Coordinates of C-alpha atoms in Angstrom, one line a residue:
M1 CA -10.2 4.6 -15.5
E2 CA -11.1 7.6 -17.6
E3 CA -8.2 9.2 -19.5
T4 CA -8.2 12.3 -21.8
E5 CA -5.9 13.6 -24.4
N6 CA -2.6 15.2 -23.4
N7 CA -2.8 18.8 -22.5
Y8 CA -0.5 21.5 -21.1
I9 CA -1.0 22.5 -17.5
R10 CA 0.2 24.8 -14.8
I11 CA 1.7 23.0 -11.8
L12 CA 1.1 25.0 -8.7
S13 CA 2.5 24.5 -5.2
H14 CA 0.2 25.5 -2.3
K15 CA 0.8 27.1 1.0
K16 CA -1.2 28.9 3.7
I17 CA 0.4 32.1 4.7
K18 CA -0.5 34.8 7.3
I19 CA -0.3 38.4 6.2
K20 CA -1.1 40.7 9.1
D21 CA -4.3 39.2 10.5
E22 CA -5.4 37.4 7.4
I23 CA -4.7 33.8 6.4
L24 CA -4.4 33.3 2.7
D25 CA -4.2 30.3 0.4
I26 CA -1.4 31.1 -2.0
L27 CA -0.4 29.1 -5.1
H28 CA 3.0 29.5 -6.7
L29 CA 3.6 28.5 -10.3
E30 CA 6.3 25.8 -10.3
D31 CA 6.2 24.6 -13.9
V32 CA 4.3 24.4 -17.2
A33 CA 4.2 20.9 -18.5
L34 CA 2.6 18.4 -20.8
A35 CA 0.2 16.0 -18.9
K36 CA -2.5 13.4 -19.3
K37 CA -5.6 13.7 -17.2
I38 CA -6.6 10.5 -15.5
E39 CA -9.8 10.9 -13.6
N40 CA -9.2 13.7 -11.1
S41 CA -5.4 13.8 -11.4
Y42 CA -2.8 14.7 -14.0
K43 CA 0.1 12.4 -14.8
I44 CA 3.0 14.7 -15.7
L45 CA 4.7 13.8 -19.0
S46 CA 7.4 16.5 -19.2
G47 CA 9.5 18.9 -17.1
K48 CA 11.0 18.4 -13.6
Y49 CA 8.0 16.6 -12.2
T50 CA 7.8 13.9 -15.0
G51 CA 6.1 10.8 -13.7
E52 CA 4.4 12.4 -10.8
F53 CA 0.6 12.5 -10.3
I54 CA -0.8 15.8 -9.3
V55 CA -4.5 16.4 -8.4
E56 CA -6.6 18.7 -10.4
L57 CA -7.3 22.1 -8.8
N58 CA -10.6 21.5 -7.0
P59 CA -12.7 23.0 -4.1
N60 CA -10.8 20.8 -1.7
F61 CA -7.4 22.2 -2.7
E62 CA -6.8 23.4 0.8
K63 CA -5.4 20.0 1.8
E64 CA -3.1 19.6 -1.2
D65 CA 0.6 20.6 -1.4
F66 CA 0.4 20.7 -5.2
V67 CA -2.4 21.2 -7.7
A68 CA -2.7 21.4 -11.5
S69 CA -4.9 23.4 -13.9
P70 CA -4.9 23.4 -17.7
L71 CA -3.6 26.4 -19.7
T72 CA -6.4 28.4 -21.2
L73 CA -6.5 29.0 -25.0
V74 CA -5.7 32.7 -24.3
E75 CA -2.6 31.7 -22.4
K76 CA -1.5 29.4 -25.1
N77 CA -1.9 32.1 -27.7
L78 CA 0.0 34.6 -25.7
I79 CA 2.9 32.1 -25.1
T80 CA 3.1 30.9 -28.7
N81 CA 2.4 34.2 -30.5
S82 CA -1.1 32.9 -31.5
N83 CA 0.3 29.6 -32.8
P84 CA -0.8 27.0 -30.1
T85 CA 0.5 24.2 -32.3
D86 CA 4.0 25.4 -31.7
T87 CA 4.3 23.5 -28.5
S88 CA 8.1 24.0 -28.2
K89 CA 7.3 27.5 -27.0
I90 CA 5.0 26.3 -24.2
T91 CA 7.5 26.6 -21.3
L92 CA 7.6 28.1 -17.8
E93 CA 10.0 30.8 -19.0
N94 CA 7.7 31.9 -21.9
Y95 CA 4.7 31.8 -19.6
L96 CA 6.3 34.1 -17.1
H97 CA 7.5 36.4 -19.9
K98 CA 4.2 36.6 -21.8
C99 CA 1.5 36.3 -19.1
P100 CA 3.0 38.9 -17.6
D101 CA 5.1 37.7 -14.7
Y102 CA 2.2 36.2 -12.8
D103 CA 3.7 33.4 -10.7
Y104 CA 1.8 33.8 -7.4
F105 CA -2.0 33.5 -7.1
I106 CA -4.4 34.0 -4.3
A107 CA -7.0 31.2 -4.3
N108 CA -10.5 31.4 -3.1
E109 CA -13.2 28.7 -3.1
I110 CA -16.6 30.2 -3.9
N111 CA -19.8 28.1 -4.4
G112 CA -17.9 25.0 -5.3
Q113 CA -15.4 26.7 -7.7
V114 CA -11.9 27.9 -7.2
F115 CA -11.0 31.4 -8.4
L116 CA -7.4 32.5 -8.8
R117 CA -6.4 36.1 -8.4
E118 CA -3.0 37.0 -9.8
V119 CA -0.4 38.6 -7.5
L120 CA 2.0 40.9 -9.3
Q121 CA 5.2 42.1 -7.6
N122 CA 3.9 41.6 -4.1
E123 CA 7.2 41.1 -2.1
E124 CA 5.3 40.6 1.2
I125 CA 3.5 37.6 -0.2
K126 CA 6.5 36.2 -1.9
E127 CA 8.6 36.4 1.3
A128 CA 5.9 34.9 3.4
F129 CA 5.4 32.1 0.9
K130 CA 9.1 31.1 0.9
I131 CA 9.1 30.5 4.7
S132 CA 5.5 29.2 5.2
A133 CA 4.7 25.5 5.4
P134 CA 2.7 23.3 2.9
P135 CA -0.5 21.7 4.1
S136 CA 1.1 18.2 4.6
V137 CA 3.6 19.5 7.2
S138 CA 1.2 18.9 10.0
E139 CA -2.4 18.2 10.7
K140 CA -2.3 21.3 12.9
L141 CA -0.9 23.6 10.2
S142 CA -3.5 26.2 11.0
D143 CA -2.2 26.2 14.6
L144 CA 1.3 26.7 13.4
I145 CA 0.3 29.6 11.3
T146 CA -1.7 31.2 14.1
Q147 CA 1.2 30.9 16.5
S148 CA 3.5 32.6 13.9
T149 CA 3.8 36.4 14.2
L150 CA 4.7 39.3 11.9
N151 CA 7.5 41.6 13.2
R152 CA 7.7 45.3 12.5
T153 CA 9.4 44.8 9.1
N154 CA 6.5 42.6 8.0
S155 CA 8.7 39.6 7.5
F156 CA 7.3 36.3 8.4
K157 CA 8.7 35.3 11.8
I158 CA 8.4 31.7 13.1
D159 CA 9.8 30.2 16.3
K160 CA 12.7 27.7 16.1
E161 CA 10.6 24.6 16.9
T162 CA 8.0 25.5 14.2
M163 CA 10.8 26.2 11.7
A164 CA 12.3 22.8 12.4
K165 CA 9.0 21.2 11.5
I166 CA 8.7 23.2 8.4
L167 CA 12.2 22.4 7.2
G168 CA 11.6 18.7 7.8
K169 CA 9.3 18.8 4.8
S170 CA 10.2 20.0 1.3
D171 CA 8.0 22.3 -0.7
S172 CA 8.8 20.6 -4.0
L173 CA 7.8 17.2 -5.3
H174 CA 11.2 17.0 -6.9
K175 CA 13.1 17.8 -3.7
Q176 CA 10.9 15.4 -1.7
S177 CA 12.1 12.4 -3.7
E178 CA 15.8 13.7 -3.6
T179 CA 15.9 14.2 0.1
K180 CA 14.4 10.9 1.2
Q181 CA 16.7 8.9 3.4
I182 CA 18.5 6.5 1.0
K183 CA 19.8 3.4 2.7
S184 CA 22.7 1.3 1.4
F185 CA 21.9 -2.3 0.8
A186 CA 24.0 -3.2 3.8
D187 CA 21.5 -1.3 6.0
Y188 CA 18.8 -3.8 5.2
N189 CA 20.8 -6.6 7.0
I190 CA 19.2 -9.2 4.7
N191 CA 21.4 -12.1 6.1
E192 CA 20.3 -11.3 9.6
K193 CA 16.7 -11.0 8.6
F194 CA 17.0 -14.4 6.8
K195 CA 18.3 -16.1 9.9
L196 CA 15.5 -14.6 12.0
L197 CA 12.9 -15.8 9.5
T198 CA 14.2 -19.3 9.3
Q199 CA 13.9 -19.6 13.1
K200 CA 10.2 -18.8 12.8
I201 CA 9.4 -20.6 9.6
I202 CA 10.8 -24.1 9.1
G203 CA 11.5 -25.9 5.7
L204 CA 11.1 -22.9 3.4
D205 CA 14.6 -21.5 3.2
D206 CA 14.7 -21.1 -0.6
E207 CA 11.2 -19.6 -0.7
I208 CA 12.1 -17.2 2.1
K209 CA 15.2 -16.0 0.2
I210 CA 13.2 -15.2 -2.9
V211 CA 10.4 -13.4 -1.1
L212 CA 12.7 -11.5 1.3
A213 CA 15.0 -10.3 -1.6
N214 CA 12.0 -9.1 -3.6
I215 CA 10.5 -7.2 -0.7
V216 CA 13.9 -5.6 0.2
K217 CA 14.1 -4.5 -3.5
N218 CA 10.6 -2.9 -3.3
I219 CA 11.3 -1.2 0.0
S220 CA 14.6 0.2 -1.3
L221 CA 12.8 1.5 -4.4
S222 CA 10.2 3.2 -2.3
Y223 CA 13.0 5.2 -0.7
S224 CA 14.8 5.9 -4.0
P225 CA 14.6 9.2 -5.9
L226 CA 13.5 7.4 -9.1
P227 CA 10.3 8.8 -10.6
P228 CA 7.1 6.6 -10.1
D229 CA 7.0 5.3 -13.6
K230 CA 10.5 3.8 -13.3
V231 CA 9.8 2.4 -9.8
R232 CA 6.7 0.7 -11.2
E233 CA 8.8 -1.0 -13.8
L234 CA 11.4 -2.2 -11.4
K235 CA 9.4 -3.3 -8.4
S236 CA 8.1 -6.8 -8.0
T237 CA 4.5 -8.0 -7.5
L238 CA 4.6 -11.4 -5.9
M239 CA 2.3 -14.4 -6.0
I240 CA 2.6 -17.1 -3.4
L241 CA 0.9 -20.3 -4.1
G242 CA 0.4 -22.9 -1.5
A243 CA -2.1 -24.8 0.7
S244 CA -3.5 -23.3 3.9
G245 CA -1.1 -23.6 6.8
T246 CA 2.1 -23.5 4.7
G247 CA 3.2 -20.1 6.1
K248 CA 2.2 -17.7 3.4
T249 CA 0.6 -15.0 5.6
F250 CA 3.0 -15.6 8.5
L251 CA 6.0 -15.1 6.2
I252 CA 4.8 -11.7 4.8
K253 CA 3.7 -10.5 8.2
S254 CA 7.1 -11.4 9.8
I255 CA 9.0 -9.6 7.0
A256 CA 6.8 -6.5 7.5
D257 CA 7.6 -6.6 11.3
L258 CA 11.3 -7.0 10.7
F259 CA 11.4 -3.8 8.5
D260 CA 8.8 -1.9 10.5
V261 CA 6.7 -1.1 7.5
P262 CA 2.9 -1.0 7.6
I263 CA 1.0 -4.0 6.3
I264 CA -2.6 -4.9 5.5
L265 CA -3.5 -8.6 5.5
T266 CA -6.8 -9.2 3.8
D267 CA -8.8 -11.8 1.7
A268 CA -9.8 -11.2 -1.9
T269 CA -13.2 -12.7 -1.1
R270 CA -14.1 -9.6 1.0
Y271 CA -14.3 -7.3 -2.0
T272 CA -16.8 -6.6 -4.8
P273 CA -16.6 -4.5 -7.9
A274 CA -17.3 -0.8 -7.6
S275 CA -21.1 -0.1 -7.5
Y276 CA -21.8 -3.5 -6.0
Q277 CA -22.7 -3.9 -2.4
G278 CA -19.6 -4.8 -0.3
A279 CA -16.1 -3.6 0.3
N280 CA -14.4 -1.8 -2.5
V281 CA -10.8 -2.6 -3.6
E282 CA -9.8 1.0 -3.0
D283 CA -10.7 0.5 0.7
I284 CA -7.5 -1.5 1.0
L285 CA -5.5 1.6 0.3
V286 CA -7.4 3.6 2.9
D287 CA -6.8 0.8 5.4
L288 CA -3.0 1.0 4.6
Y289 CA -3.1 4.8 4.9
L290 CA -4.6 4.5 8.3
A291 CA -2.2 1.8 9.4
S292 CA 0.6 4.2 8.3
G293 CA -0.6 6.8 10.8
E294 CA -2.0 8.8 7.9
D295 CA 1.6 9.6 6.8
K296 CA 1.8 9.3 3.0
E297 CA 5.6 8.7 3.0
V298 CA 5.2 5.8 5.4
F299 CA 2.3 4.6 3.3
E300 CA 4.6 4.3 0.3
H301 CA 6.8 1.7 2.0
G302 CA 3.8 -0.5 2.9
I303 CA 2.8 -4.0 2.0
I304 CA -0.6 -5.2 0.9
F305 CA -1.1 -9.0 1.2
I306 CA -4.2 -10.3 -0.5
D307 CA -5.0 -14.0 0.3
E308 CA -7.4 -16.4 -1.3
F309 CA -6.9 -14.7 -4.7
D310 CA -7.4 -18.1 -6.4
K311 CA -11.1 -17.8 -5.6
M312 CA -11.2 -14.6 -7.6
C313 CA -9.8 -16.4 -10.6
K314 CA -11.1 -20.0 -10.6
N315 CA -13.2 -20.8 -13.7
F316 CA -16.7 -22.0 -13.2
N317 CA -16.9 -25.8 -13.0
I318 CA -20.2 -27.1 -14.5
Q319 CA -19.5 -30.6 -13.2
S320 CA -18.9 -29.6 -9.5
D321 CA -21.3 -31.2 -6.9
E322 CA -22.7 -27.8 -5.9
N323 CA -23.9 -27.1 -9.4
K324 CA -25.2 -30.6 -10.3
N325 CA -28.9 -29.7 -9.6
M326 CA -28.9 -26.6 -11.9
T327 CA -30.5 -26.6 -15.3
L328 CA -28.4 -25.7 -18.3
P329 CA -29.7 -22.1 -18.7
E330 CA -29.1 -21.6 -14.9
L331 CA -25.6 -23.0 -15.3
F332 CA -24.8 -20.8 -18.3
R333 CA -26.2 -17.7 -16.5
E334 CA -24.3 -18.5 -13.3
R335 CA -21.0 -19.1 -15.2
T336 CA -21.4 -15.9 -17.3
Q337 CA -22.3 -13.6 -14.4
G338 CA -19.8 -15.1 -11.9
Q339 CA -16.9 -14.9 -14.3
H340 CA -17.8 -11.4 -15.4
L341 CA -17.8 -10.2 -11.7
K342 CA -14.5 -11.9 -11.0
E343 CA -12.9 -10.2 -14.1
M344 CA -14.3 -6.8 -13.1
L345 CA -12.8 -7.3 -9.6
Q346 CA -9.4 -8.4 -11.1
N347 CA -9.4 -5.3 -13.3
E348 CA -9.8 -3.2 -10.2
F349 CA -6.9 -4.9 -8.5
L350 CA -4.9 -4.4 -11.7
S351 CA -5.5 -0.7 -11.5
I352 CA -3.9 -0.3 -8.1
V353 CA -1.1 -2.8 -8.8
Q354 CA 0.1 -1.1 -11.9
G355 CA 0.2 2.2 -10.2
T356 CA -2.5 4.9 -10.0
V357 CA -3.6 7.8 -7.8
I358 CA -6.9 7.5 -6.1
N359 CA -8.9 10.2 -4.3
K360 CA -10.9 9.1 -1.3
K361 CA -13.0 10.7 1.4
I362 CA -12.3 9.6 4.9
R363 CA -13.7 10.7 8.3
D364 CA -11.7 12.2 11.0
G365 CA -14.1 12.5 13.8
F366 CA -17.0 14.7 12.6
I367 CA -14.9 16.1 9.8
E368 CA -14.8 14.5 6.3
K369 CA -11.5 15.1 4.4
N370 CA -10.1 14.2 1.0
I371 CA -6.9 12.2 0.6
S372 CA -5.0 11.4 -2.6
L373 CA -3.0 8.1 -2.5
D374 CA -0.4 7.0 -5.1
T375 CA 0.0 3.2 -5.3
S376 CA 3.2 3.3 -7.4
K377 CA 5.6 2.2 -4.7
I378 CA 3.5 -0.1 -2.6
T379 CA 4.4 -3.8 -2.4
F380 CA 1.6 -6.1 -3.5
V381 CA 1.6 -9.8 -2.6
F382 CA -1.1 -12.1 -3.8
A383 CA -1.6 -15.6 -2.4
G384 CA -3.9 -18.6 -2.7
A385 CA -4.1 -22.4 -2.7
F386 CA -4.5 -22.8 -6.5
E387 CA -5.3 -26.4 -5.9
E388 CA -5.6 -27.5 -9.6
I389 CA -2.2 -26.2 -10.6
I390 CA -0.1 -26.2 -7.4
K391 CA 1.2 -29.7 -8.1
R392 CA 2.7 -28.7 -11.4
E393 CA 6.5 -28.6 -11.2
N394 CA 6.9 -25.2 -12.9
I395 CA 4.0 -22.8 -12.8
S396 CA 4.0 -20.0 -15.3
T397 CA 1.9 -16.9 -16.2
N398 CA 0.0 -19.0 -18.7
D399 CA -1.0 -21.4 -15.9
L400 CA -2.5 -18.5 -14.0
I401 CA -4.4 -17.3 -17.1
E402 CA -5.7 -20.9 -17.7
Y403 CA -6.9 -20.8 -14.1
G404 CA -8.9 -17.7 -14.7
M405 CA -6.7 -14.7 -14.1
I406 CA -7.0 -12.0 -16.6
P407 CA -3.8 -11.8 -18.8
Q408 CA -3.1 -8.1 -17.9
L409 CA -2.9 -8.9 -14.2
A410 CA -1.1 -12.3 -14.7
K411 CA 1.6 -10.5 -16.6
R412 CA 2.1 -8.1 -13.8
I413 CA 3.1 -10.9 -11.5
H414 CA 6.9 -10.9 -11.5
S415 CA 7.7 -13.7 -9.0
L416 CA 5.8 -16.9 -8.5
I417 CA 6.7 -18.7 -5.3
K418 CA 5.3 -22.1 -4.1
T419 CA 5.1 -23.0 -0.5
K420 CA 4.9 -26.8 0.0
L421 CA 3.3 -28.9 2.7
P422 CA 5.9 -29.6 5.4
T423 CA 7.5 -33.1 5.7
K424 CA 7.4 -35.0 9.0
E425 CA 10.9 -33.7 9.6
D426 CA 9.8 -30.1 9.0
L427 CA 6.9 -30.6 11.4
R428 CA 9.2 -32.0 14.1
N429 CA 11.7 -29.2 13.8
A430 CA 8.9 -26.7 14.0
L431 CA 7.5 -28.4 17.1
T432 CA 10.8 -28.7 18.9
K433 CA 13.0 -25.9 17.6
G434 CA 10.8 -23.3 16.1
E435 CA 10.5 -19.9 17.8
Y436 CA 6.8 -20.1 17.7
S437 CA 6.5 -23.8 18.6
Y438 CA 3.2 -24.4 20.3
V439 CA 4.9 -26.5 22.9
K440 CA 7.4 -23.7 23.7
L441 CA 4.6 -21.2 24.0
F442 CA 2.6 -23.4 26.3
E443 CA 5.7 -24.0 28.4
E444 CA 6.3 -20.2 28.6
Y445 CA 2.6 -19.7 29.6
L446 CA 2.8 -22.3 32.4
G447 CA 6.0 -20.8 33.7
I448 CA 4.1 -17.6 34.6
Y449 CA 2.4 -19.7 37.3
N450 CA 5.6 -21.5 38.3
I451 CA 4.5 -24.8 36.7
K452 CA 7.0 -26.8 34.7
L453 CA 6.3 -28.7 31.5
E454 CA 7.8 -32.1 30.7
V455 CA 7.4 -33.6 27.3
N456 CA 8.7 -37.1 26.2
E457 CA 9.8 -38.1 22.7
D458 CA 6.7 -40.3 22.2
F459 CA 4.5 -37.3 22.6
Y460 CA 6.4 -35.4 19.9
D461 CA 6.1 -38.4 17.5
Y462 CA 2.4 -38.6 18.1
I463 CA 1.8 -34.9 17.4
V464 CA 3.9 -35.0 14.3
E465 CA 2.1 -38.0 12.9
R466 CA -1.3 -36.5 13.7
A467 CA -0.4 -33.1 12.1
Y468 CA 0.9 -34.9 9.0
E469 CA -2.4 -36.8 8.7
L470 CA -4.4 -33.6 8.8
E471 CA -2.5 -32.2 5.7
S472 CA -3.1 -28.7 7.1
G473 CA 0.6 -27.6 7.0
Y474 CA 2.1 -26.2 10.1
R475 CA -1.3 -25.3 11.3
G476 CA -1.8 -29.0 11.8
L477 CA 0.6 -28.9 14.8
S478 CA -1.6 -26.5 16.7
I479 CA -4.7 -28.5 15.8
A480 CA -3.2 -31.7 17.0
L481 CA -1.9 -30.2 20.2
T482 CA -5.3 -28.6 20.9
E483 CA -7.0 -31.9 20.4
Y484 CA -4.7 -33.5 23.0
L485 CA -4.9 -30.6 25.5
N486 CA -8.7 -30.5 25.3
K487 CA -8.7 -33.8 27.1
H488 CA -6.4 -32.5 29.9
L489 CA -6.9 -28.8 30.3
Y490 CA -9.6 -29.2 33.0
D491 CA -7.3 -31.4 35.1
I492 CA -4.4 -28.9 34.7
Y493 CA -6.5 -26.0 36.0
S494 CA -8.3 -27.9 38.7
S495 CA -5.2 -29.5 40.4
K496 CA -2.3 -28.1 42.3
Q497 CA 0.4 -29.9 40.4
D498 CA 3.8 -28.2 39.9
V499 CA 4.6 -30.2 36.8
V500 CA 2.5 -30.9 33.7
K501 CA 3.5 -33.9 31.7
L502 CA 2.7 -34.3 28.0
Q503 CA 3.0 -38.0 27.2
I504 CA 1.3 -40.8 25.4
Q505 CA 0.2 -43.5 27.7

């Protein structure tokens, strides 16, 4: 990620306004602040927007509510009386006093560059700007503007319905965070959610409590008015270690459903480092944005679950069977290149986990549009089998580093949770009492056709034993049941029986 030295910038809010028959892009000076440029955005280091990321003024500014541009040397000299090193004088008040009272600008994009024309004492533009809507209010903002009319006194007149839509969004980054709907902890109903989850997932009560509590914390932080840098420090990044079939994915998906937040379930093996052929890590964020209905606020409450992450960490094993026919130079080259690519990919995951703003182009039909996505408030959950270390009683950050995870990313993992293979008792409870018991689901399916299902205890014993032998976790139950049913499904569909009996002869 490319960073530059700190610089002073203008923070400008953007609205489209209609003056008579002309639609104008107007920028209003909101603040003068110290900032660090990171790629195409500025991280604000001072003033009322501290901690926010604001995109640099660019030819695609029309879709942005806020943009930033650096102060020129001339402006710095004017503000500081030709002493730019006296940064204490670089304030909004001094800028407005010295430069001289330019706080509204008409913006025009010409040949790939944005030009700002100062607006001095134009009451018509100022009045229209106060009432007009920022670009994020609606995808059909231009329609809203077109529907708006100017009355005889040239004040900006908008119908009640349109005004309600406008007032539903704030024209200030600071106000946006303050006016979010803040829930009390009681509103999250964590006890009720826990009971619902334990009906779906058997034998993981302690693990469910830890994961559920951390995700509640993250979701509550995403609604809080705290600035992004403080949210990043408080929120939890989770790592769930456990064999396939132990409920890792199902747990996170169930929690997302209970809180009605968007979620992306993906495998780390799908992705390659930038500039390599394959899916890019940043594509995950676009997927979450689309799953959020292209609503940035909903996007902030989302969850990204990345499975099979152990395969992105595992150190190259020279002695493995798949490598035994390689020569030493081939082994060395394979190990060096493979580990390098994995570390590159982990660094890209680190970038989005620790909080950053990415700018991506997406297609909306035939139109290509730019979006800016802040990852600061998203919940990230990594998962994997981690076979070589999963049997250790207490797994630490150092164990993850030993396994091949880069230290910077390993130290961002705040909660390590292990899901264990179910016992025979767990399997039986899941089969007979679980909300998603395969037997119960099959019974419900047959009931649609007025066919009853009868199951004897011997059958339950047989399925549990078979699932336990498979060592595939709870997934072993569906495998064992499918094995059994494959021998009987044809008879079930070809006969006219009113009762299907599952039993061991």
